[in-house]
mmCIF file of C-alpha atoms and ligand atoms in Angstrom:
data_model
loop_
_atom_site.group_PDB
_atom_site.id
_atom_site.type_symbol
_atom_site.label_atom_id
_atom_site.label_comp_id
_atom_site.label_asym_id
_atom_site.label_seq_id
_atom_site.Cartn_x
_atom_site.Cartn_y
_atom_site.Cartn_z
ATOM 1 C CA UNK A 1 9.368 18.031 20.573
ATOM 2 C CA UNK A 2 6.887 20.283 18.817
ATOM 3 C CA UNK A 3 9.900 22.065 17.368
ATOM 4 C CA UNK A 4 11.241 18.799 15.978
ATOM 5 C CA UNK A 5 7.882 18.026 14.432
ATOM 6 C CA UNK A 6 7.951 21.494 12.927
ATOM 7 C CA UNK A 7 11.462 20.864 11.548
ATOM 8 C CA UNK A 8 10.287 17.608 10.009
ATOM 9 C CA UNK A 9 7.493 19.684 8.554
ATOM 10 C CA UNK A 10 10.083 21.930 6.960
ATOM 11 C CA UNK A 11 11.950 18.844 5.664
ATOM 12 C CA UNK A 12 15.109 19.761 7.515
ATOM 13 C CA UNK A 13 16.126 16.814 9.590
ATOM 14 C CA UNK A 14 15.992 13.119 10.243
ATOM 15 C CA UNK A 15 16.850 12.558 13.859
ATOM 16 C CA UNK A 16 16.503 8.914 14.878
ATOM 17 C CA UNK A 17 16.490 9.549 18.603
ATOM 18 C CA UNK A 18 13.821 12.200 18.451
ATOM 19 C CA UNK A 19 11.681 10.062 16.161
ATOM 20 C CA UNK A 20 11.972 7.202 18.630
ATOM 21 C CA UNK A 21 10.889 9.535 21.408
ATOM 22 C CA UNK A 22 7.994 10.726 19.278
ATOM 23 C CA UNK A 23 6.840 7.137 18.677
ATOM 24 C CA UNK A 24 7.063 6.320 22.377
ATOM 25 C CA UNK A 25 5.018 9.388 23.279
ATOM 26 C CA UNK A 26 2.854 9.723 20.194
ATOM 27 C CA UNK A 27 -0.436 10.102 22.080
ATOM 28 C CA UNK A 28 0.816 13.453 23.423
ATOM 29 C CA UNK A 29 1.559 14.871 20.007
ATOM 30 C CA UNK A 30 -1.096 13.321 17.783
ATOM 31 C CA UNK A 31 -3.237 16.421 17.338
ATOM 32 C CA UNK A 32 -0.253 18.572 16.476
ATOM 33 C CA UNK A 33 0.999 15.912 14.012
ATOM 34 C CA UNK A 34 -2.377 15.601 12.291
ATOM 35 C CA UNK A 35 -2.723 19.354 12.033
ATOM 36 C CA UNK A 36 0.664 19.795 10.328
ATOM 37 C CA UNK A 37 0.196 16.760 8.126
ATOM 38 C CA UNK A 38 -3.153 18.108 6.999
ATOM 39 C CA UNK A 39 -1.605 21.416 5.996
ATOM 40 C CA UNK A 40 0.886 19.635 3.736
ATOM 41 C CA UNK A 41 -1.696 17.263 2.285
ATOM 42 C CA UNK A 42 -3.705 20.327 1.250
ATOM 43 C CA UNK A 43 -0.683 22.255 0.023
ATOM 44 C CA UNK A 44 0.365 19.528 -2.431
ATOM 45 C CA UNK A 45 -2.861 17.765 -3.342
ATOM 46 C CA UNK A 46 -5.678 20.042 -2.176
ATOM 47 C CA UNK A 47 -8.684 18.196 -0.856
ATOM 48 C CA UNK A 48 -8.466 15.514 -3.542
ATOM 49 C CA UNK A 49 -8.655 11.837 -2.697
ATOM 50 C CA UNK A 50 -7.485 9.829 -5.695
ATOM 51 C CA UNK A 51 -9.450 6.716 -6.601
ATOM 52 C CA UNK A 52 -7.775 3.480 -7.779
ATOM 53 C CA UNK A 53 -9.713 0.416 -8.865
ATOM 54 C CA UNK A 54 -8.085 -2.595 -7.206
ATOM 55 C CA UNK A 55 -8.200 -5.931 -9.048
ATOM 56 C CA UNK A 56 -6.904 -8.885 -7.048
ATOM 57 C CA UNK A 57 -6.344 -11.085 -10.041
ATOM 58 C CA UNK A 58 -4.743 -14.174 -8.493
ATOM 59 C CA UNK A 59 -4.457 -15.593 -4.997
ATOM 60 C CA UNK A 60 -1.913 -18.243 -5.996
ATOM 61 C CA UNK A 61 1.482 -17.548 -4.468
ATOM 62 C CA UNK A 62 4.780 -19.381 -4.540
ATOM 63 C CA UNK A 63 5.896 -17.763 -1.271
ATOM 64 C CA UNK A 64 5.285 -18.683 2.340
ATOM 65 C CA UNK A 65 5.406 -15.380 4.226
ATOM 66 C CA UNK A 66 4.582 -16.210 7.842
ATOM 67 C CA UNK A 67 1.953 -13.459 8.161
ATOM 68 C CA UNK A 68 0.023 -13.793 4.910
ATOM 69 C CA UNK A 69 -3.165 -15.796 4.371
ATOM 70 C CA UNK A 70 -2.530 -16.516 0.696
ATOM 71 C CA UNK A 71 0.826 -18.164 1.506
ATOM 72 C CA UNK A 72 1.559 -21.284 -0.484
ATOM 73 C CA UNK A 73 1.079 -23.737 2.388
ATOM 74 C CA UNK A 74 -2.414 -22.538 3.253
ATOM 75 C CA UNK A 75 -4.567 -25.403 2.015
ATOM 76 C CA UNK A 76 -7.777 -24.005 3.497
ATOM 77 C CA UNK A 77 -8.140 -21.569 0.655
ATOM 78 C CA UNK A 78 -9.896 -21.907 -2.679
ATOM 79 C CA UNK A 79 -7.425 -20.631 -5.215
ATOM 80 C CA UNK A 80 -8.447 -18.606 -8.275
ATOM 81 C CA UNK A 81 -6.847 -16.704 -11.082
ATOM 82 C CA UNK A 82 -8.499 -14.317 -13.526
ATOM 83 C CA UNK A 83 -7.773 -14.501 -17.237
ATOM 84 C CA UNK A 84 -7.125 -11.525 -19.492
ATOM 85 C CA UNK A 85 -10.784 -11.120 -20.472
ATOM 86 C CA UNK A 86 -11.949 -11.210 -16.866
ATOM 87 C CA UNK A 87 -9.382 -8.589 -15.872
ATOM 88 C CA UNK A 88 -10.393 -6.412 -18.814
ATOM 89 C CA UNK A 89 -14.034 -6.830 -17.809
ATOM 90 C CA UNK A 90 -13.237 -5.472 -14.311
ATOM 91 C CA UNK A 91 -11.433 -2.497 -15.857
ATOM 92 C CA UNK A 92 -14.357 -1.790 -18.195
ATOM 93 C CA UNK A 93 -16.774 -1.758 -15.265
ATOM 94 C CA UNK A 94 -14.446 0.508 -13.287
ATOM 95 C CA UNK A 95 -13.883 2.779 -16.281
ATOM 96 C CA UNK A 96 -17.633 3.159 -16.820
ATOM 97 C CA UNK A 97 -17.967 4.137 -13.171
ATOM 98 C CA UNK A 98 -15.365 6.886 -13.747
ATOM 99 C CA UNK A 99 -12.143 5.222 -12.541
ATOM 100 C CA UNK A 100 -8.968 6.163 -14.460
ATOM 101 C CA UNK A 101 -6.360 4.297 -12.452
ATOM 102 C CA UNK A 102 -6.169 0.537 -11.974
ATOM 103 C CA UNK A 103 -4.072 -1.645 -9.710
ATOM 104 C CA UNK A 104 -3.434 -5.272 -10.665
ATOM 105 C CA UNK A 105 -2.464 -7.023 -7.460
ATOM 106 C CA UNK A 106 -1.768 -10.679 -6.819
ATOM 107 C CA UNK A 107 0.409 -13.320 -5.252
ATOM 108 C CA UNK A 108 3.624 -14.402 -6.952
ATOM 109 C CA UNK A 109 1.838 -16.691 -9.373
ATOM 110 C CA UNK A 110 4.203 -18.469 -11.731
ATOM 111 C CA UNK A 111 1.516 -19.483 -14.180
ATOM 112 C CA UNK A 112 1.321 -16.099 -15.930
ATOM 113 C CA UNK A 113 4.231 -15.638 -18.306
ATOM 114 C CA UNK A 114 6.020 -12.299 -18.615
ATOM 115 C CA UNK A 115 4.479 -11.874 -22.053
ATOM 116 C CA UNK A 116 0.974 -12.678 -20.853
ATOM 117 C CA UNK A 117 1.203 -9.932 -18.235
ATOM 118 C CA UNK A 118 2.622 -7.532 -20.832
ATOM 119 C CA UNK A 119 -0.291 -8.395 -23.110
ATOM 120 C CA UNK A 120 -2.831 -7.725 -20.334
ATOM 121 C CA UNK A 121 -1.253 -4.301 -19.715
ATOM 122 C CA UNK A 122 -1.316 -3.499 -23.445
ATOM 123 C CA UNK A 123 -4.926 -4.574 -23.863
ATOM 124 C CA UNK A 124 -6.110 -2.410 -20.948
ATOM 125 C CA UNK A 125 -4.132 0.562 -22.248
ATOM 126 C CA UNK A 126 -5.481 0.258 -25.762
ATOM 127 C CA UNK A 127 -9.075 -0.184 -24.549
ATOM 128 C CA UNK A 128 -8.737 2.830 -22.242
ATOM 129 C CA UNK A 129 -5.973 5.197 -23.354
ATOM 130 C CA UNK A 130 -4.949 7.635 -20.655
ATOM 131 C CA UNK A 131 -5.600 5.397 -17.653
ATOM 132 C CA UNK A 132 -2.756 4.623 -15.255
ATOM 133 C CA UNK A 133 -1.831 1.007 -14.553
ATOM 134 C CA UNK A 134 -0.163 -0.061 -11.344
ATOM 135 C CA UNK A 135 1.255 -3.553 -10.971
ATOM 136 C CA UNK A 136 1.768 -5.282 -7.644
ATOM 137 C CA UNK A 137 2.683 -8.935 -7.611
ATOM 138 C CA UNK A 138 6.004 -9.207 -5.939
ATOM 139 C CA UNK A 139 9.593 -9.817 -6.901
ATOM 140 C CA UNK A 140 10.627 -10.379 -10.511
ATOM 141 C CA UNK A 141 13.795 -9.894 -12.495
ATOM 142 C CA UNK A 142 14.660 -6.544 -13.992
ATOM 143 C CA UNK A 143 13.966 -7.739 -17.525
ATOM 144 C CA UNK A 144 10.378 -8.673 -16.641
ATOM 145 C CA UNK A 145 9.804 -5.334 -14.886
ATOM 146 C CA UNK A 146 11.194 -3.558 -17.948
ATOM 147 C CA UNK A 147 9.000 -5.527 -20.359
ATOM 148 C CA UNK A 148 5.869 -4.569 -18.401
ATOM 149 C CA UNK A 149 6.980 -0.941 -18.182
ATOM 150 C CA UNK A 150 7.548 -0.862 -21.943
ATOM 151 C CA UNK A 151 4.126 -2.343 -22.533
ATOM 152 C CA UNK A 152 2.546 0.567 -20.666
ATOM 153 C CA UNK A 153 2.616 -0.077 -16.901
ATOM 154 C CA UNK A 154 3.131 3.171 -14.990
ATOM 155 C CA UNK A 155 3.578 2.192 -11.364
ATOM 156 C CA UNK A 156 4.669 -0.727 -9.193
ATOM 157 C CA UNK A 157 3.882 -1.426 -5.552
ATOM 158 C CA UNK A 158 6.278 -3.588 -3.578
ATOM 159 C CA UNK A 159 6.278 -3.104 0.158
ATOM 160 C CA UNK A 160 9.730 -3.505 1.652
ATOM 161 C CA UNK A 161 7.953 -5.090 4.705
ATOM 162 C CA UNK A 162 10.899 -4.322 6.997
ATOM 163 C CA UNK A 163 14.051 -2.265 6.518
ATOM 164 C CA UNK A 164 15.822 -4.270 9.199
ATOM 165 C CA UNK A 165 17.561 -7.379 7.855
ATOM 166 C CA UNK A 166 16.944 -9.463 11.013
ATOM 167 C CA UNK A 167 13.334 -8.410 11.376
ATOM 168 C CA UNK A 168 12.740 -9.128 7.690
ATOM 169 C CA UNK A 169 14.079 -12.634 8.282
ATOM 170 C CA UNK A 170 11.642 -13.197 11.157
ATOM 171 C CA UNK A 171 8.704 -12.453 8.879
ATOM 172 C CA UNK A 172 9.808 -14.527 5.903
ATOM 173 C CA UNK A 173 11.097 -18.020 5.200
ATOM 174 C CA UNK A 174 14.744 -18.550 4.254
ATOM 175 C CA UNK A 175 13.844 -18.806 0.575
ATOM 176 C CA UNK A 176 13.126 -15.075 0.524
ATOM 177 C CA UNK A 177 15.862 -12.505 0.677
ATOM 178 C CA UNK A 178 15.973 -8.986 2.037
ATOM 179 C CA UNK A 179 18.697 -8.150 -0.453
ATOM 180 C CA UNK A 180 16.640 -9.215 -3.413
ATOM 181 C CA UNK A 181 13.635 -7.208 -2.268
ATOM 182 C CA UNK A 182 15.761 -4.073 -1.964
ATOM 183 C CA UNK A 183 17.322 -4.796 -5.358
ATOM 184 C CA UNK A 184 13.850 -5.094 -6.901
ATOM 185 C CA UNK A 185 12.883 -1.697 -5.490
ATOM 186 C CA UNK A 186 15.999 -0.085 -6.934
ATOM 187 C CA UNK A 187 15.445 -1.786 -10.293
ATOM 188 C CA UNK A 188 11.866 -0.537 -10.452
ATOM 189 C CA UNK A 189 13.013 3.027 -9.841
ATOM 190 C CA UNK A 190 15.822 2.767 -12.361
ATOM 191 C CA UNK A 191 13.416 1.577 -15.027
ATOM 192 C CA UNK A 192 11.257 4.630 -14.444
ATOM 193 C CA UNK A 193 8.215 3.313 -12.599
ATOM 194 C CA UNK A 194 6.485 5.404 -9.973
ATOM 195 C CA UNK A 195 7.316 3.119 -7.086
ATOM 196 C CA UNK A 196 5.367 2.389 -3.944
ATOM 197 C CA UNK A 197 6.713 0.723 -0.854
ATOM 198 C CA UNK A 198 5.615 0.283 2.748
ATOM 199 C CA UNK A 199 5.272 -1.994 5.743
ATOM 200 C CA UNK A 200 2.832 -3.402 8.267
ATOM 201 C CA UNK A 201 2.396 -1.516 11.527
ATOM 202 C CA UNK A 202 2.780 -3.820 14.502
ATOM 203 C CA UNK A 203 3.960 -6.830 12.516
ATOM 204 C CA UNK A 204 5.227 -9.647 14.764
ATOM 205 C CA UNK A 205 8.528 -8.859 16.550
ATOM 206 C CA UNK A 206 8.558 -5.279 15.215
ATOM 207 C CA UNK A 207 10.022 -2.722 17.635
ATOM 208 C CA UNK A 208 9.782 1.063 17.570
ATOM 209 C CA UNK A 209 13.471 1.016 16.605
ATOM 210 C CA UNK A 210 12.518 -1.065 13.557
ATOM 211 C CA UNK A 211 9.834 1.462 12.639
ATOM 212 C CA UNK A 212 12.426 4.249 12.826
ATOM 213 C CA UNK A 213 14.536 2.206 10.368
ATOM 214 C CA UNK A 214 11.511 1.834 8.091
ATOM 215 C CA UNK A 215 10.978 5.582 8.181
ATOM 216 C CA UNK A 216 14.654 6.213 7.484
ATOM 217 C CA UNK A 217 14.583 3.863 4.514
ATOM 218 C CA UNK A 218 11.471 5.598 3.181
ATOM 219 C CA UNK A 219 13.037 9.020 3.738
ATOM 220 C CA UNK A 220 16.100 8.045 1.724
ATOM 221 C CA UNK A 221 14.423 5.978 -0.986
ATOM 222 C CA UNK A 222 11.816 8.670 -1.675
ATOM 223 C CA UNK A 223 9.070 6.419 -3.010
ATOM 224 C CA UNK A 224 6.223 7.946 -5.011
ATOM 225 C CA UNK A 225 3.740 6.054 -2.839
ATOM 226 C CA UNK A 226 3.813 4.624 0.670
ATOM 227 C CA UNK A 227 1.270 2.035 1.802
ATOM 228 C CA UNK A 228 1.055 1.106 5.453
ATOM 229 C CA UNK A 229 -1.589 -0.746 7.421
ATOM 230 C CA UNK A 230 -1.905 -2.523 10.752
ATOM 231 C CA UNK A 231 -0.829 -6.160 10.945
ATOM 232 C CA UNK A 232 -3.942 -8.348 11.238
ATOM 233 C CA UNK A 233 -3.528 -12.034 12.127
ATOM 234 C CA UNK A 234 -4.821 -14.738 9.792
ATOM 235 C CA UNK A 235 -6.013 -18.054 11.254
ATOM 236 C CA UNK A 236 -4.250 -20.221 8.715
ATOM 237 C CA UNK A 237 -0.753 -18.828 9.190
ATOM 238 C CA UNK A 238 2.075 -19.558 11.646
ATOM 239 C CA UNK A 239 1.494 -16.066 13.079
ATOM 240 C CA UNK A 240 -2.167 -16.655 13.904
ATOM 241 C CA UNK A 241 -1.603 -16.034 17.633
ATOM 242 C CA UNK A 242 0.314 -12.802 17.145
ATOM 243 C CA UNK A 243 -1.148 -9.547 18.335
ATOM 244 C CA UNK A 244 -2.866 -7.170 15.935
ATOM 245 C CA UNK A 245 -1.165 -3.875 15.046
ATOM 246 C CA UNK A 246 -2.487 -0.555 16.343
ATOM 247 C CA UNK A 247 -4.749 1.628 14.218
ATOM 248 C CA UNK A 248 -3.851 4.753 16.170
ATOM 249 C CA UNK A 249 -0.138 4.166 15.567
ATOM 250 C CA UNK A 250 -0.934 3.659 11.866
ATOM 251 C CA UNK A 251 -2.572 7.110 11.756
ATOM 252 C CA UNK A 252 0.435 8.639 13.546
ATOM 253 C CA UNK A 253 2.785 7.038 11.001
ATOM 254 C CA UNK A 254 0.683 8.240 8.072
ATOM 255 C CA UNK A 255 1.087 11.770 9.485
ATOM 256 C CA UNK A 256 4.850 11.364 10.015
ATOM 257 C CA UNK A 257 5.311 10.036 6.462
ATOM 258 C CA UNK A 258 3.290 12.977 5.096
ATOM 259 C CA UNK A 259 5.586 15.347 7.030
ATOM 260 C CA UNK A 260 8.760 13.604 5.833
ATOM 261 C CA UNK A 261 7.708 13.311 2.197
ATOM 262 C CA UNK A 262 4.854 15.750 1.596
ATOM 263 C CA UNK A 263 4.631 14.918 -2.123
ATOM 264 C CA UNK A 264 4.194 11.177 -1.727
ATOM 265 C CA UNK A 265 0.841 9.455 -2.227
ATOM 266 C CA UNK A 266 -0.476 7.596 0.800
ATOM 267 C CA UNK A 267 -3.444 5.228 0.542
ATOM 268 C CA UNK A 268 -6.000 4.595 3.248
ATOM 269 C CA UNK A 269 -5.364 0.857 2.960
ATOM 270 C CA UNK A 270 -7.791 -2.059 3.128
ATOM 271 C CA UNK A 271 -6.153 -3.272 6.361
ATOM 272 C CA UNK A 272 -7.049 0.096 7.904
ATOM 273 C CA UNK A 273 -10.598 -0.167 6.544
ATOM 274 C CA UNK A 274 -10.937 -3.696 7.906
ATOM 275 C CA UNK A 275 -10.517 -2.771 11.568
ATOM 276 C CA UNK A 276 -13.297 -0.260 12.033
ATOM 277 C CA UNK A 277 -16.033 1.491 10.122
ATOM 278 C CA UNK A 278 -14.670 5.009 10.291
ATOM 279 C CA UNK A 279 -11.002 4.278 10.056
ATOM 280 C CA UNK A 280 -10.490 5.225 6.406
ATOM 281 C CA UNK A 281 -11.826 8.702 7.179
ATOM 282 C CA UNK A 282 -9.415 8.974 10.089
ATOM 283 C CA UNK A 283 -6.589 7.871 7.770
ATOM 284 C CA UNK A 284 -7.538 10.662 5.346
ATOM 285 C CA UNK A 285 -7.619 13.171 8.200
ATOM 286 C CA UNK A 286 -4.143 11.958 9.229
ATOM 287 C CA UNK A 287 -2.759 12.657 5.738
ATOM 288 C CA UNK A 288 -3.741 9.794 3.401
ATOM 289 C CA UNK A 289 -4.936 10.859 -0.046
ATOM 290 C CA UNK A 290 -5.641 7.685 -2.020
ATOM 291 C CA UNK A 291 -8.461 5.212 -1.738
ATOM 292 C CA UNK A 292 -8.536 1.874 -3.503
ATOM 293 C CA UNK A 293 -12.038 0.424 -3.927
ATOM 294 C CA UNK A 294 -11.912 -3.268 -4.678
ATOM 295 C CA UNK A 295 -13.321 -4.047 -8.128
ATOM 296 C CA UNK A 296 -12.464 -7.747 -8.095
ATOM 297 C CA UNK A 297 -15.512 -9.842 -9.131
ATOM 298 C CA UNK A 298 -17.781 -10.589 -6.162
ATOM 299 C CA UNK A 299 -17.516 -14.392 -6.668
ATOM 300 C CA UNK A 300 -13.790 -14.478 -5.944
ATOM 301 C CA UNK A 301 -13.242 -11.381 -3.762
ATOM 302 C CA UNK A 302 -13.637 -13.390 -0.570
ATOM 303 C CA UNK A 303 -10.855 -15.779 -1.517
ATOM 304 C CA UNK A 304 -8.232 -13.028 -1.488
ATOM 305 C CA UNK A 305 -7.977 -13.445 2.214
ATOM 306 C CA UNK A 306 -4.604 -12.138 3.367
ATOM 307 C CA UNK A 307 -5.875 -11.594 6.939
ATOM 308 C CA UNK A 308 -8.982 -12.333 9.053
ATOM 309 C CA UNK A 309 -12.163 -10.338 8.397
ATOM 310 C CA UNK A 310 -10.762 -8.404 5.458
ATOM 311 C CA UNK A 311 -13.092 -5.571 4.514
ATOM 312 C CA UNK A 312 -15.274 -5.994 1.474
ATOM 313 C CA UNK A 313 -18.584 -4.485 0.534
ATOM 314 C CA UNK A 314 -21.543 -6.039 -1.203
ATOM 315 C CA UNK A 315 -22.271 -2.724 -2.912
ATOM 316 C CA UNK A 316 -21.483 -2.559 -6.612
ATOM 317 C CA UNK A 317 -18.769 -0.129 -7.629
ATOM 318 C CA UNK A 318 -21.144 2.711 -8.529
ATOM 319 C CA UNK A 319 -23.002 2.427 -5.242
ATOM 320 C CA UNK A 320 -19.768 2.229 -3.284
ATOM 321 C CA UNK A 321 -18.248 5.276 -5.013
ATOM 322 C CA UNK A 322 -21.392 7.272 -4.274
ATOM 323 C CA UNK A 323 -21.253 6.161 -0.657
ATOM 324 C CA UNK A 324 -17.578 7.159 -0.433
ATOM 325 C CA UNK A 325 -18.225 10.478 -2.143
ATOM 326 C CA UNK A 326 -20.884 11.396 0.419
ATOM 327 C CA UNK A 327 -18.678 10.379 3.312
ATOM 328 C CA UNK A 328 -15.686 12.321 1.918
ATOM 329 C CA UNK A 329 -17.869 15.406 1.316
ATOM 330 C CA UNK A 330 -18.786 15.343 4.980
ATOM 331 C CA UNK A 331 -15.147 15.639 6.074
ATOM 332 C CA UNK A 332 -14.293 18.241 3.436
ATOM 333 C CA UNK A 333 -12.640 16.067 0.774
ATOM 334 C CA UNK A 334 -13.627 15.162 -2.779
ATOM 335 C CA UNK A 335 -13.035 11.981 -4.757
ATOM 336 C CA UNK A 336 -10.735 12.642 -7.721
ATOM 337 C CA UNK A 337 -11.344 10.552 -10.837
ATOM 338 C CA UNK A 338 -8.090 11.052 -12.678
ATOM 339 C CA UNK A 339 -4.767 9.239 -13.116
ATOM 340 C CA UNK A 340 -3.550 10.966 -9.984
ATOM 341 C CA UNK A 341 0.209 10.886 -10.546
ATOM 342 C CA UNK A 342 2.567 11.436 -7.654
ATOM 343 C CA UNK A 343 4.296 14.806 -7.428
ATOM 344 C CA UNK A 344 7.468 13.134 -6.115
ATOM 345 C CA UNK A 345 10.362 13.575 -8.491
ATOM 346 C CA UNK A 346 12.301 10.473 -9.533
HETATM 347 N N1 LIG B 401 -2.006 -8.193 7.948
HETATM 348 C C1 LIG B 401 -1.838 -6.986 7.380
HETATM 349 N N2 LIG B 401 -1.260 -6.808 6.184
HETATM 350 C C2 LIG B 401 -0.842 -7.912 5.529
HETATM 351 N N3 LIG B 401 -0.219 -8.060 4.362
HETATM 352 C C3 LIG B 401 -0.025 -9.374 4.134
HETATM 353 N N4 LIG B 401 -0.500 -10.099 5.161
HETATM 354 C C4 LIG B 401 -1.001 -9.204 6.053
HETATM 355 C C5 LIG B 401 -1.609 -9.320 7.315
HETATM 356 N N5 LIG B 401 -1.787 -10.506 7.889
HETATM 357 C C6 LIG B 401 0.238 -6.914 3.573
HETATM 358 C C7 LIG B 401 1.723 -7.047 3.227
HETATM 359 C C8 LIG B 401 1.698 -7.121 1.721
HETATM 360 C C9 LIG B 401 0.383 -6.449 1.371
HETATM 361 C C10 LIG B 401 -0.179 -6.810 0.048
HETATM 362 O O1 LIG B 401 -0.481 -6.847 2.391
HETATM 363 O O2 LIG B 401 2.441 -5.909 3.675
HETATM 364 O O3 LIG B 401 2.780 -6.467 1.110
#
């Protein structure tokens, strides 16, 4: 098995059976995996941890994903949306604290027009030339994606959620389609975005076989970024009784993804941070190299509740960055305040 891990490390093979075996026996190989993953993380990105300022600009969503707390049918949630000036204000604060890469994330909120989003992107880019803008608010048609790209957006995050058609259907209502999600991902790449995808670890009904399919999809699609995090139940969803995903398996998968695609960017996600105090450092040690401090205004941050007990800090962004910097220093990494483009080729 160590030889297979080493072959993965040399980017030579994708063997479904061996990967399945590795997942079933991961506890035996974790140290070896982390060691190899760490070597590659350092080879391609040194000890840099890229910083992205995350702005959760709307928690309205037209969809009803069974796992997600901001699903349309959740009436126990105060809904909010930020206007252009509020979003720009967040970026200004982040910029002044040194951040050069912003992520605009939200539900699929129909109230923003394509042109309004394009205008927001343009305004941020002209206020702060040289920053990178990542968009992440679900499925849209190719024309809309292209308009936002032309107005200056650099990256788009759209998790595939599951690469298995049947499993995808168990997580989503009939109104959503696996085919359309895959089409969106291809469209984003064709347009020229740096594209991020990913999935939840331990989502309801997920099997190790499904995870192997997710890894295979990722291996073939070659995304510039891969975000994964443990599934965490939310009380106001149909999946509230479902078991939480494993943090340890998340770390193992971060390492495997780093071995498969050494040049991809992997965030230590908020779901990881939400489960225990030290988990983002463990994610970094497993091969993650991006961290996304939340710069959404304090008044509304709490309402972006996609799962129970989502992590948020009461520190302001400067205090939090200083805190992170000290913690990263201690494990031998440094926060990198730059655009932080992926080295993956398109
Ligand atoms: N637990 C963990 N992750 C979740 N997401 C949505 N709901 C949950 C949950 N309950 C993830 C999805 C989505 C991303 C923004 O958050 O994968 O793509």
